């Protein structure tokens, strides 16, 4: 499919013709579908739909067995605390996409360590248990932790609090299948939040090595072997994601998986085309299907006049907008990081995954074990499986501040003494370690100043 590339932008042109074309492969599908309008094409799901730790344990028996040590209930892991590698040096995990970037493999490594933490604990407390019994108990706890963190920490940070319904127990009538609107549009909001670089922080929040551009972290397991996971996890907990909007960083828009210097794929364009490949309805029709009112004008999608005009120029009518684009363009709901349409799709999907899962942790665990799982945060798991010890309680929210006071130091001792007073109205600039102005404020009547709008920790 043809993509119009603005002048000056880079794109992959392997045949030197100047044609601005990105190769696109259609999704695998059930060949018994797609025969006519009454039997639309249905794509094939290759991994489990459940929130079941499949990225750790795999989605089939063969993969699951290949990841196990078969001793003490443990998963395979190297002496360096990293996952085993194949003959090409790629890490072996439950999901074949693990090596896509070093932040992703860091998280998968973290939870393999967490599994082994529980396996060792269970084996010590129950020496008569078999390898299989220990493995399944540890696996059950880790899956429960992931489910609890997803609903108690992650989804509230994304959707806002009190958006999801209360758990009412397993319901066999609920269909937990992954909706195409979720997988092919709504949950791809994440491509908007990715930062342009990957950094490496020590426990004090300061850089311990040079940052790398995101494009350099694609399929680069050697970089993780050099750095380990600690500095990466500390960085992602100590920095803000990009806003959920229509902006996508350059590494994803021009250099996705491309050879350095040669350009690459455009993930935004691929997402739009993937929605068309899967036959997604337009933005307005999907809103109606999910019980939301259809919008009548572009100003009902976004309050930004520039976005309104751009949507109008590209689509002409609100009834012709691609779902992924329309969802990203929406103003965010109050208390939420996301707009109404994607919020409803995501909430619906996760509630069905929970309510239609007979092995959901709240349906399996009770008493002290349930309380322990409910009280375990992602911060807890990071701190007990790495050397990172300086984390906020909820790593999905990043807050930091710099504060101080400007005063007339009459006696020159550098301290604010009782007879000295702060100076109001002084302009204070916060500088990055490169000397650029990050923020500006003025002191209050007591000479105090405060900066709290940080993109990440570091030296200022």
Tab-separated table of C-alpha atoms in Angstrom:
chain	number	residue	atom	x	y	z
A	1	UNK	CA	0.000	0.000	0.000
A	2	UNK	CA	1.233	3.492	-0.770
A	3	UNK	CA	2.262	5.840	2.026
A	4	UNK	CA	2.732	9.544	1.409
A	5	UNK	CA	5.977	10.602	3.109
A	6	UNK	CA	6.527	14.315	3.815
A	7	UNK	CA	9.579	15.861	2.196
A	8	UNK	CA	12.727	15.235	4.224
A	9	UNK	CA	11.434	12.125	5.979
A	10	UNK	CA	13.320	8.871	5.511
A	11	UNK	CA	11.814	5.668	4.190
A	12	UNK	CA	13.135	2.321	3.045
A	13	UNK	CA	13.643	2.272	-0.746
A	14	UNK	CA	15.325	-1.085	-1.511
A	15	UNK	CA	14.882	-0.929	-5.297
A	16	UNK	CA	15.869	2.711	-5.655
A	17	UNK	CA	12.743	3.571	-7.616
A	18	UNK	CA	11.615	6.317	-5.279
A	19	UNK	CA	8.257	4.595	-4.778
A	20	UNK	CA	7.103	5.210	-1.234
A	21	UNK	CA	5.836	1.708	-0.473
A	22	UNK	CA	6.002	-0.311	2.735
A	23	UNK	CA	5.746	-4.085	2.415
A	24	UNK	CA	2.789	-5.579	4.261
A	25	UNK	CA	1.922	-9.199	4.997
A	26	UNK	CA	-1.683	-10.047	5.826
A	27	UNK	CA	-2.429	-11.861	9.081
A	28	UNK	CA	-2.852	-15.633	9.084
A	29	UNK	CA	-6.518	-16.587	9.050
A	30	UNK	CA	-8.853	-19.528	9.323
A	31	UNK	CA	-9.204	-20.682	5.705
A	32	UNK	CA	-12.782	-21.794	6.328
A	33	UNK	CA	-13.683	-18.145	6.853
A	34	UNK	CA	-13.720	-15.195	4.474
A	35	UNK	CA	-15.853	-16.961	1.909
A	36	UNK	CA	-18.594	-14.314	1.674
A	37	UNK	CA	-20.175	-11.377	3.522
A	38	UNK	CA	-21.935	-13.730	5.924
A	39	UNK	CA	-18.677	-15.499	6.781
A	40	UNK	CA	-16.037	-12.787	7.275
A	41	UNK	CA	-12.358	-13.614	7.497
A	42	UNK	CA	-11.256	-14.460	11.049
A	43	UNK	CA	-7.622	-14.217	12.084
A	44	UNK	CA	-5.948	-17.050	13.983
A	45	UNK	CA	-4.857	-16.610	17.601
A	46	UNK	CA	-1.415	-18.139	18.183
A	47	UNK	CA	-1.012	-17.467	21.922
A	48	UNK	CA	-3.327	-17.851	24.882
A	49	UNK	CA	-5.852	-15.101	25.468
A	50	UNK	CA	-5.789	-15.339	29.261
A	51	UNK	CA	-3.766	-13.198	31.643
A	52	UNK	CA	-1.792	-16.318	32.477
A	53	UNK	CA	1.880	-15.400	32.234
A	54	UNK	CA	2.219	-16.973	28.794
A	55	UNK	CA	5.097	-14.587	28.039
A	56	UNK	CA	6.933	-16.419	30.853
A	57	UNK	CA	5.648	-19.973	30.508
A	58	UNK	CA	4.684	-20.218	26.842
A	59	UNK	CA	1.372	-20.961	25.154
A	60	UNK	CA	1.927	-24.621	24.323
A	61	UNK	CA	3.361	-27.687	26.038
A	62	UNK	CA	6.513	-27.854	23.911
A	63	UNK	CA	7.493	-24.273	24.642
A	64	UNK	CA	6.622	-24.667	28.311
A	65	UNK	CA	8.838	-27.751	28.663
A	66	UNK	CA	11.760	-26.076	26.883
A	67	UNK	CA	11.822	-23.282	29.487
A	68	UNK	CA	11.949	-25.506	32.570
A	69	UNK	CA	14.949	-26.806	34.514
A	70	UNK	CA	12.927	-29.854	35.730
A	71	UNK	CA	14.674	-29.591	39.052
A	72	UNK	CA	13.255	-27.978	42.154
A	73	UNK	CA	10.335	-26.560	40.159
A	74	UNK	CA	12.600	-23.922	38.632
A	75	UNK	CA	12.713	-22.197	35.253
A	76	UNK	CA	15.914	-22.169	33.227
A	77	UNK	CA	18.109	-19.151	33.934
A	78	UNK	CA	21.799	-18.408	33.517
A	79	UNK	CA	24.386	-17.828	36.217
A	80	UNK	CA	24.214	-14.142	35.254
A	81	UNK	CA	20.519	-14.046	36.156
A	82	UNK	CA	19.489	-13.670	32.518
A	83	UNK	CA	17.396	-15.981	30.367
A	84	UNK	CA	19.031	-18.756	28.349
A	85	UNK	CA	19.942	-17.963	24.741
A	86	UNK	CA	19.695	-19.841	21.463
A	87	UNK	CA	22.443	-20.462	18.913
A	88	UNK	CA	21.963	-16.943	17.543
A	89	UNK	CA	22.361	-15.283	20.933
A	90	UNK	CA	18.667	-14.431	21.304
A	91	UNK	CA	16.997	-14.895	24.659
A	92	UNK	CA	14.555	-17.781	24.931
A	93	UNK	CA	11.237	-16.891	26.571
A	94	UNK	CA	7.582	-17.857	26.541
A	95	UNK	CA	6.812	-15.372	23.784
A	96	UNK	CA	8.810	-15.308	20.545
A	97	UNK	CA	8.686	-11.474	20.534
A	98	UNK	CA	10.703	-11.193	23.741
A	99	UNK	CA	13.841	-9.912	21.995
A	100	UNK	CA	11.988	-7.080	20.254
A	101	UNK	CA	13.427	-4.598	22.748
A	102	UNK	CA	15.524	-4.732	25.900
A	103	UNK	CA	12.832	-3.255	28.161
A	104	UNK	CA	10.458	-6.053	27.219
A	105	UNK	CA	12.974	-8.832	27.853
A	106	UNK	CA	13.893	-7.183	31.169
A	107	UNK	CA	10.320	-7.605	32.371
A	108	UNK	CA	10.180	-11.222	31.236
A	109	UNK	CA	13.497	-11.926	32.941
A	110	UNK	CA	12.177	-10.314	36.126
A	111	UNK	CA	9.213	-12.679	36.301
A	112	UNK	CA	11.309	-15.763	35.589
A	113	UNK	CA	13.385	-14.731	38.605
A	114	UNK	CA	10.154	-14.262	40.557
A	115	UNK	CA	9.073	-17.795	39.624
A	116	UNK	CA	12.376	-19.191	40.860
A	117	UNK	CA	12.096	-17.123	44.044
A	118	UNK	CA	8.799	-18.853	44.828
A	119	UNK	CA	10.027	-22.267	43.675
A	120	UNK	CA	12.986	-22.088	46.065
A	121	UNK	CA	10.767	-20.888	48.911
A	122	UNK	CA	8.169	-23.602	48.337
A	123	UNK	CA	10.844	-26.319	48.029
A	124	UNK	CA	12.504	-25.242	51.280
A	125	UNK	CA	9.217	-25.222	53.197
A	126	UNK	CA	7.946	-28.458	51.587
A	127	UNK	CA	10.919	-30.808	50.960
A	128	UNK	CA	8.647	-33.743	50.056
A	129	UNK	CA	7.049	-32.036	47.042
A	130	UNK	CA	7.992	-33.158	43.541
A	131	UNK	CA	9.467	-30.892	40.870
A	132	UNK	CA	6.093	-30.755	39.123
A	133	UNK	CA	4.219	-29.868	42.289
A	134	UNK	CA	6.666	-27.093	43.144
A	135	UNK	CA	6.602	-25.756	39.594
A	136	UNK	CA	2.798	-25.595	39.423
A	137	UNK	CA	2.496	-23.921	42.829
A	138	UNK	CA	5.086	-21.276	41.936
A	139	UNK	CA	3.500	-20.768	38.529
A	140	UNK	CA	0.087	-20.285	40.115
A	141	UNK	CA	1.414	-17.614	42.484
A	142	UNK	CA	3.246	-15.712	39.732
A	143	UNK	CA	0.194	-15.735	37.455
A	144	UNK	CA	-1.922	-14.495	40.366
A	145	UNK	CA	0.564	-11.678	41.018
A	146	UNK	CA	0.429	-10.617	37.377
A	147	UNK	CA	-3.371	-10.616	37.426
A	148	UNK	CA	-3.504	-8.618	40.656
A	149	UNK	CA	-0.921	-6.070	39.453
A	150	UNK	CA	-2.787	-5.686	36.166
A	151	UNK	CA	-6.083	-4.873	37.881
A	152	UNK	CA	-4.878	-3.142	41.033
A	153	UNK	CA	-2.054	-1.032	39.597
A	154	UNK	CA	-1.793	-0.963	35.822
A	155	UNK	CA	-5.406	-0.575	34.686
A	156	UNK	CA	-6.243	2.117	37.293
A	157	UNK	CA	-3.191	4.085	36.118
A	158	UNK	CA	-4.420	3.835	32.530
A	159	UNK	CA	-8.207	4.054	32.812
A	160	UNK	CA	-8.594	5.861	36.116
A	161	UNK	CA	-9.896	4.536	39.398
A	162	UNK	CA	-13.320	2.950	39.865
A	163	UNK	CA	-13.765	2.380	36.121
A	164	UNK	CA	-13.734	-1.419	36.179
A	165	UNK	CA	-16.633	-3.319	37.683
A	166	UNK	CA	-16.189	-5.234	40.929
A	167	UNK	CA	-15.317	-8.906	40.613
A	168	UNK	CA	-18.400	-11.040	41.135
A	169	UNK	CA	-16.888	-14.496	40.687
A	170	UNK	CA	-16.444	-16.797	37.704
A	171	UNK	CA	-19.237	-16.552	35.133
A	172	UNK	CA	-19.325	-19.397	32.615
A	173	UNK	CA	-21.586	-17.368	30.295
A	174	UNK	CA	-18.926	-14.710	29.705
A	175	UNK	CA	-16.992	-14.971	26.434
A	176	UNK	CA	-13.356	-14.029	27.198
A	177	UNK	CA	-12.232	-14.076	23.557
A	178	UNK	CA	-9.961	-11.218	22.514
A	179	UNK	CA	-11.940	-8.688	20.481
A	180	UNK	CA	-10.427	-7.595	17.187
A	181	UNK	CA	-11.152	-3.992	18.150
A	182	UNK	CA	-9.015	-4.495	21.264
A	183	UNK	CA	-6.008	-6.275	19.764
A	184	UNK	CA	-5.891	-4.466	16.436
A	185	UNK	CA	-6.677	-0.922	17.572
A	186	UNK	CA	-7.395	-0.048	21.217
A	187	UNK	CA	-4.511	-1.864	22.913
A	188	UNK	CA	-2.118	-0.519	20.298
A	189	UNK	CA	-2.385	2.819	22.088
A	190	UNK	CA	0.918	1.728	23.615
A	191	UNK	CA	2.759	2.644	20.434
A	192	UNK	CA	2.020	6.276	21.287
A	193	UNK	CA	3.535	6.149	24.792
A	194	UNK	CA	6.975	4.819	23.847
A	195	UNK	CA	9.953	7.112	24.413
A	196	UNK	CA	12.573	7.785	21.748
A	197	UNK	CA	15.464	6.446	23.797
A	198	UNK	CA	16.334	3.852	26.417
A	199	UNK	CA	18.352	4.988	29.418
A	200	UNK	CA	20.119	3.195	32.245
A	201	UNK	CA	19.792	4.453	35.827
A	202	UNK	CA	21.484	3.527	39.056
A	203	UNK	CA	19.579	3.221	42.310
A	204	UNK	CA	19.981	6.955	42.915
A	205	UNK	CA	18.137	7.782	39.692
A	206	UNK	CA	21.257	8.946	37.868
A	207	UNK	CA	22.515	7.606	34.550
A	208	UNK	CA	25.136	4.830	34.780
A	209	UNK	CA	25.891	4.646	31.048
A	210	UNK	CA	25.075	6.512	27.864
A	211	UNK	CA	21.511	6.265	26.636
A	212	UNK	CA	20.734	4.527	23.346
A	213	UNK	CA	18.167	5.486	20.753
A	214	UNK	CA	15.194	3.146	20.646
A	215	UNK	CA	16.134	2.000	17.163
A	216	UNK	CA	19.408	0.648	18.601
A	217	UNK	CA	17.526	-1.436	21.169
A	218	UNK	CA	15.480	-3.425	18.647
A	219	UNK	CA	16.543	-7.100	18.692
A	220	UNK	CA	19.747	-6.294	20.534
A	221	UNK	CA	20.107	-8.950	23.256
A	222	UNK	CA	23.845	-8.244	23.475
A	223	UNK	CA	23.048	-4.840	24.960
A	224	UNK	CA	21.041	-6.432	27.775
A	225	UNK	CA	23.854	-8.888	28.427
A	226	UNK	CA	26.111	-5.870	28.880
A	227	UNK	CA	23.816	-3.865	31.169
A	228	UNK	CA	21.657	-6.429	32.986
A	229	UNK	CA	18.053	-5.625	33.848
A	230	UNK	CA	18.494	-3.506	37.004
A	231	UNK	CA	19.398	-0.207	35.352
A	232	UNK	CA	16.665	-0.642	32.730
A	233	UNK	CA	13.892	-1.355	35.240
A	234	UNK	CA	15.047	1.570	37.398
A	235	UNK	CA	14.885	3.822	34.335
A	236	UNK	CA	11.370	2.847	33.271
A	237	UNK	CA	10.158	3.351	36.858
A	238	UNK	CA	11.876	6.744	37.042
A	239	UNK	CA	10.678	8.335	33.816
A	240	UNK	CA	7.395	9.366	32.277
A	241	UNK	CA	5.929	7.771	29.192
A	242	UNK	CA	4.932	9.855	26.223
A	243	UNK	CA	1.376	11.206	26.159
A	244	UNK	CA	-1.284	9.013	24.567
A	245	UNK	CA	-1.989	11.005	21.423
A	246	UNK	CA	-1.439	10.999	17.668
A	247	UNK	CA	2.339	11.383	17.980
A	248	UNK	CA	4.678	8.417	17.467
A	249	UNK	CA	8.429	8.678	17.997
A	250	UNK	CA	10.754	8.615	15.014
A	251	UNK	CA	12.222	5.185	15.760
A	252	UNK	CA	8.772	3.639	15.308
A	253	UNK	CA	7.699	5.836	12.419
A	254	UNK	CA	10.827	5.635	10.269
A	255	UNK	CA	13.276	3.092	11.634
A	256	UNK	CA	11.242	0.155	12.957
A	257	UNK	CA	13.444	-2.940	12.630
A	258	UNK	CA	15.419	-1.337	9.808
A	259	UNK	CA	19.141	-1.785	9.225
A	260	UNK	CA	20.956	1.167	10.823
A	261	UNK	CA	21.093	4.027	8.341
A	262	UNK	CA	18.668	2.354	5.939
A	263	UNK	CA	15.347	3.488	7.382
A	264	UNK	CA	12.713	0.909	8.220
A	265	UNK	CA	9.015	0.302	8.682
A	266	UNK	CA	6.393	2.830	9.790
A	267	UNK	CA	4.475	1.300	12.695
A	268	UNK	CA	1.713	3.918	12.580
A	269	UNK	CA	0.974	3.140	8.936
A	270	UNK	CA	1.145	-0.594	9.625
A	271	UNK	CA	-1.374	-0.232	12.455
A	272	UNK	CA	-3.834	1.561	10.199
A	273	UNK	CA	-3.432	-1.008	7.470
A	274	UNK	CA	-3.688	-3.881	9.960
A	275	UNK	CA	-7.075	-2.562	11.019
A	276	UNK	CA	-8.192	-2.652	7.411
A	277	UNK	CA	-6.676	-6.118	6.935
A	278	UNK	CA	-8.770	-7.345	9.877
A	279	UNK	CA	-11.902	-5.624	8.606
A	280	UNK	CA	-12.389	-3.287	11.558
A	281	UNK	CA	-15.387	-1.026	11.282
A	282	UNK	CA	-14.895	2.733	11.241
A	283	UNK	CA	-14.425	4.691	14.473
A	284	UNK	CA	-18.059	5.872	14.693
A	285	UNK	CA	-19.541	2.440	14.006
A	286	UNK	CA	-17.370	0.870	16.699
A	287	UNK	CA	-18.499	3.525	19.183
A	288	UNK	CA	-22.097	2.637	18.416
A	289	UNK	CA	-21.388	-1.111	18.728
A	290	UNK	CA	-19.954	-0.526	22.217
A	291	UNK	CA	-23.010	1.451	23.320
A	292	UNK	CA	-21.481	4.905	22.891
A	293	UNK	CA	-23.190	7.731	20.972
A	294	UNK	CA	-21.967	8.438	17.468
A	295	UNK	CA	-20.100	11.703	17.091
A	296	UNK	CA	-21.518	14.287	14.695
A	297	UNK	CA	-18.459	16.470	14.260
A	298	UNK	CA	-14.690	16.427	14.601
A	299	UNK	CA	-14.932	18.807	17.561
A	300	UNK	CA	-16.642	16.027	19.541
A	301	UNK	CA	-13.502	13.911	19.165
A	302	UNK	CA	-10.880	16.485	20.078
A	303	UNK	CA	-10.958	19.983	21.496
A	304	UNK	CA	-7.725	20.776	19.625
A	305	UNK	CA	-8.546	22.821	16.489
A	306	UNK	CA	-5.415	21.549	14.722
A	307	UNK	CA	-6.412	17.914	15.246
A	308	UNK	CA	-9.974	18.686	14.174
A	309	UNK	CA	-8.736	20.225	10.932
A	310	UNK	CA	-6.258	17.433	10.229
A	311	UNK	CA	-8.923	14.750	10.705
A	312	UNK	CA	-11.268	16.706	8.464
A	313	UNK	CA	-8.604	17.055	5.769
A	314	UNK	CA	-7.739	13.361	5.857
A	315	UNK	CA	-11.133	11.732	6.326
A	316	UNK	CA	-13.650	14.349	5.184
A	317	UNK	CA	-16.352	12.826	7.415
A	318	UNK	CA	-16.440	11.496	10.985
A	319	UNK	CA	-17.967	8.289	9.587
A	320	UNK	CA	-14.783	7.368	7.737
A	321	UNK	CA	-12.092	7.516	10.464
A	322	UNK	CA	-9.887	4.496	11.111
A	323	UNK	CA	-10.506	3.199	14.646
A	324	UNK	CA	-6.869	3.404	15.785
A	325	UNK	CA	-6.583	7.015	14.627
A	326	UNK	CA	-9.930	8.137	16.052
A	327	UNK	CA	-9.249	6.529	19.427
A	328	UNK	CA	-5.856	8.210	19.779
A	329	UNK	CA	-7.276	11.575	18.714
A	330	UNK	CA	-9.866	11.701	21.506
A	331	UNK	CA	-9.576	14.027	24.473
A	332	UNK	CA	-8.747	12.028	27.586
A	333	UNK	CA	-11.482	11.229	30.054
A	334	UNK	CA	-11.205	12.972	33.407
A	335	UNK	CA	-8.794	11.080	35.661
A	336	UNK	CA	-7.775	8.835	32.785
A	337	UNK	CA	-4.771	8.601	30.486
A	338	UNK	CA	-6.942	7.669	27.535
A	339	UNK	CA	-10.046	8.678	25.585
A	340	UNK	CA	-13.582	7.353	25.936
A	341	UNK	CA	-13.682	4.870	23.061
A	342	UNK	CA	-10.436	3.055	23.812
A	343	UNK	CA	-11.255	3.206	27.524
A	344	UNK	CA	-14.552	1.372	26.997
A	345	UNK	CA	-12.991	-1.251	24.692
A	346	UNK	CA	-10.112	-1.934	27.092
A	347	UNK	CA	-12.330	-2.093	30.178
A	348	UNK	CA	-14.739	-4.466	28.439
A	349	UNK	CA	-11.912	-6.758	27.331
A	350	UNK	CA	-10.209	-7.002	30.706
A	351	UNK	CA	-13.476	-7.520	32.572
A	352	UNK	CA	-14.339	-10.413	30.241
A	353	UNK	CA	-10.860	-11.902	30.617
A	354	UNK	CA	-11.335	-11.793	34.391
A	355	UNK	CA	-14.950	-12.875	34.699
A	356	UNK	CA	-14.700	-15.666	32.128
A	357	UNK	CA	-11.585	-17.220	33.680
A	358	UNK	CA	-12.394	-20.019	36.115
A	359	UNK	CA	-8.747	-19.964	37.260
A	360	UNK	CA	-8.782	-16.238	38.072
A	361	UNK	CA	-6.718	-15.689	41.213
A	362	UNK	CA	-9.650	-14.420	43.292
A	363	UNK	CA	-11.498	-17.614	42.397
A	364	UNK	CA	-8.546	-19.832	43.361
A	365	UNK	CA	-6.821	-18.234	46.361
A	366	UNK	CA	-8.341	-17.207	49.668
A	367	UNK	CA	-7.408	-16.097	53.154
A	368	UNK	CA	-3.787	-15.239	53.899
A	369	UNK	CA	-2.564	-16.322	50.442
A	370	UNK	CA	-5.066	-14.027	48.728
A	371	UNK	CA	-4.116	-11.084	50.938
A	372	UNK	CA	-0.434	-11.692	50.212
A	373	UNK	CA	-1.067	-11.641	46.472
A	374	UNK	CA	-3.266	-8.538	46.688
A	375	UNK	CA	-0.585	-6.701	48.648
A	376	UNK	CA	2.260	-7.584	46.270
A	377	UNK	CA	3.131	-4.709	43.951
A	378	UNK	CA	5.334	-4.610	40.889
A	379	UNK	CA	7.709	-2.492	42.978
A	380	UNK	CA	7.950	-5.361	45.490
A	381	UNK	CA	8.773	-7.863	42.740
A	382	UNK	CA	11.462	-5.636	41.234
A	383	UNK	CA	13.115	-4.988	44.591
A	384	UNK	CA	13.275	-8.625	45.690
A	385	UNK	CA	14.650	-9.868	42.360
A	386	UNK	CA	17.183	-7.135	41.584
A	387	UNK	CA	19.576	-4.836	43.410
A	388	UNK	CA	17.182	-1.934	42.889
A	389	UNK	CA	15.980	-0.761	46.290
A	390	UNK	CA	14.942	2.836	45.762
A	391	UNK	CA	11.494	2.705	44.126
A	392	UNK	CA	8.166	4.379	44.673
A	393	UNK	CA	5.386	2.116	45.987
A	394	UNK	CA	3.527	2.222	42.672
A	395	UNK	CA	5.937	2.158	39.740
A	396	UNK	CA	3.163	3.075	37.308
A	397	UNK	CA	3.187	6.613	38.689
A	398	UNK	CA	6.352	8.675	38.567
A	399	UNK	CA	6.695	11.744	40.747
A	400	UNK	CA	9.802	13.721	41.670
A	401	UNK	CA	10.468	17.266	42.762
A	402	UNK	CA	13.203	19.813	43.367
A	403	UNK	CA	12.571	22.469	45.980
A	404	UNK	CA	14.540	25.118	47.803
A	405	UNK	CA	14.571	28.682	49.030
A	406	UNK	CA	16.223	31.895	47.879
A	407	UNK	CA	17.263	34.182	50.724
A	408	UNK	CA	19.635	37.021	51.550
A	409	UNK	CA	22.544	35.313	53.294
A	410	UNK	CA	23.522	38.213	55.540
A	411	UNK	CA	26.193	36.382	57.561
A	412	UNK	CA	27.499	34.293	54.670
A	413	UNK	CA	27.178	30.904	56.400
A	414	UNK	CA	25.006	29.405	53.645
A	415	UNK	CA	22.099	28.660	56.007
A	416	UNK	CA	18.830	30.489	56.488
A	417	UNK	CA	19.088	31.946	59.984
A	418	UNK	CA	16.238	33.316	62.073
A	419	UNK	CA	17.012	36.943	61.272
A	420	UNK	CA	17.202	36.313	57.515
A	421	UNK	CA	14.219	36.290	55.154
A	422	UNK	CA	13.421	34.622	51.859
A	423	UNK	CA	13.215	36.767	48.726
A	424	UNK	CA	9.952	36.785	46.795
A	425	UNK	CA	9.622	37.030	43.018
A	426	UNK	CA	13.036	35.670	42.056
A	427	UNK	CA	13.059	33.813	38.732
A	428	UNK	CA	14.538	30.336	39.151
A	429	UNK	CA	15.499	28.170	36.198
A	430	UNK	CA	15.925	24.404	36.419
A	431	UNK	CA	18.749	23.246	34.149
A	432	UNK	CA	19.438	19.763	32.837
A	433	UNK	CA	22.937	18.343	33.136
A	434	UNK	CA	23.477	19.569	29.571
A	435	UNK	CA	22.731	23.152	30.609
A	436	UNK	CA	19.373	23.530	28.872
A	437	UNK	CA	16.436	25.102	30.700
A	438	UNK	CA	13.994	22.381	31.723
A	439	UNK	CA	11.516	24.601	33.597
A	440	UNK	CA	11.139	28.102	35.016
A	441	UNK	CA	9.301	29.376	38.095
A	442	UNK	CA	9.387	32.260	40.583
A	443	UNK	CA	9.842	32.189	44.343
A	444	UNK	CA	6.813	32.750	46.576
A	445	UNK	CA	6.598	35.343	49.322
A	446	UNK	CA	8.879	33.259	51.544
A	447	UNK	CA	11.441	32.812	48.778
A	448	UNK	CA	10.515	29.167	48.252
A	449	UNK	CA	10.447	27.489	44.853
A	450	UNK	CA	9.422	24.051	43.673
A	451	UNK	CA	9.643	22.061	40.441
A	452	UNK	CA	7.535	18.922	40.078
A	453	UNK	CA	7.013	18.466	36.338
A	454	UNK	CA	9.800	15.991	35.535
A	455	UNK	CA	10.181	13.743	32.542
A	456	UNK	CA	12.721	11.634	34.412
A	457	UNK	CA	15.133	11.644	37.325
A	458	UNK	CA	18.737	12.702	36.864
A	459	UNK	CA	21.099	15.589	37.576
A	460	UNK	CA	19.574	19.087	37.477
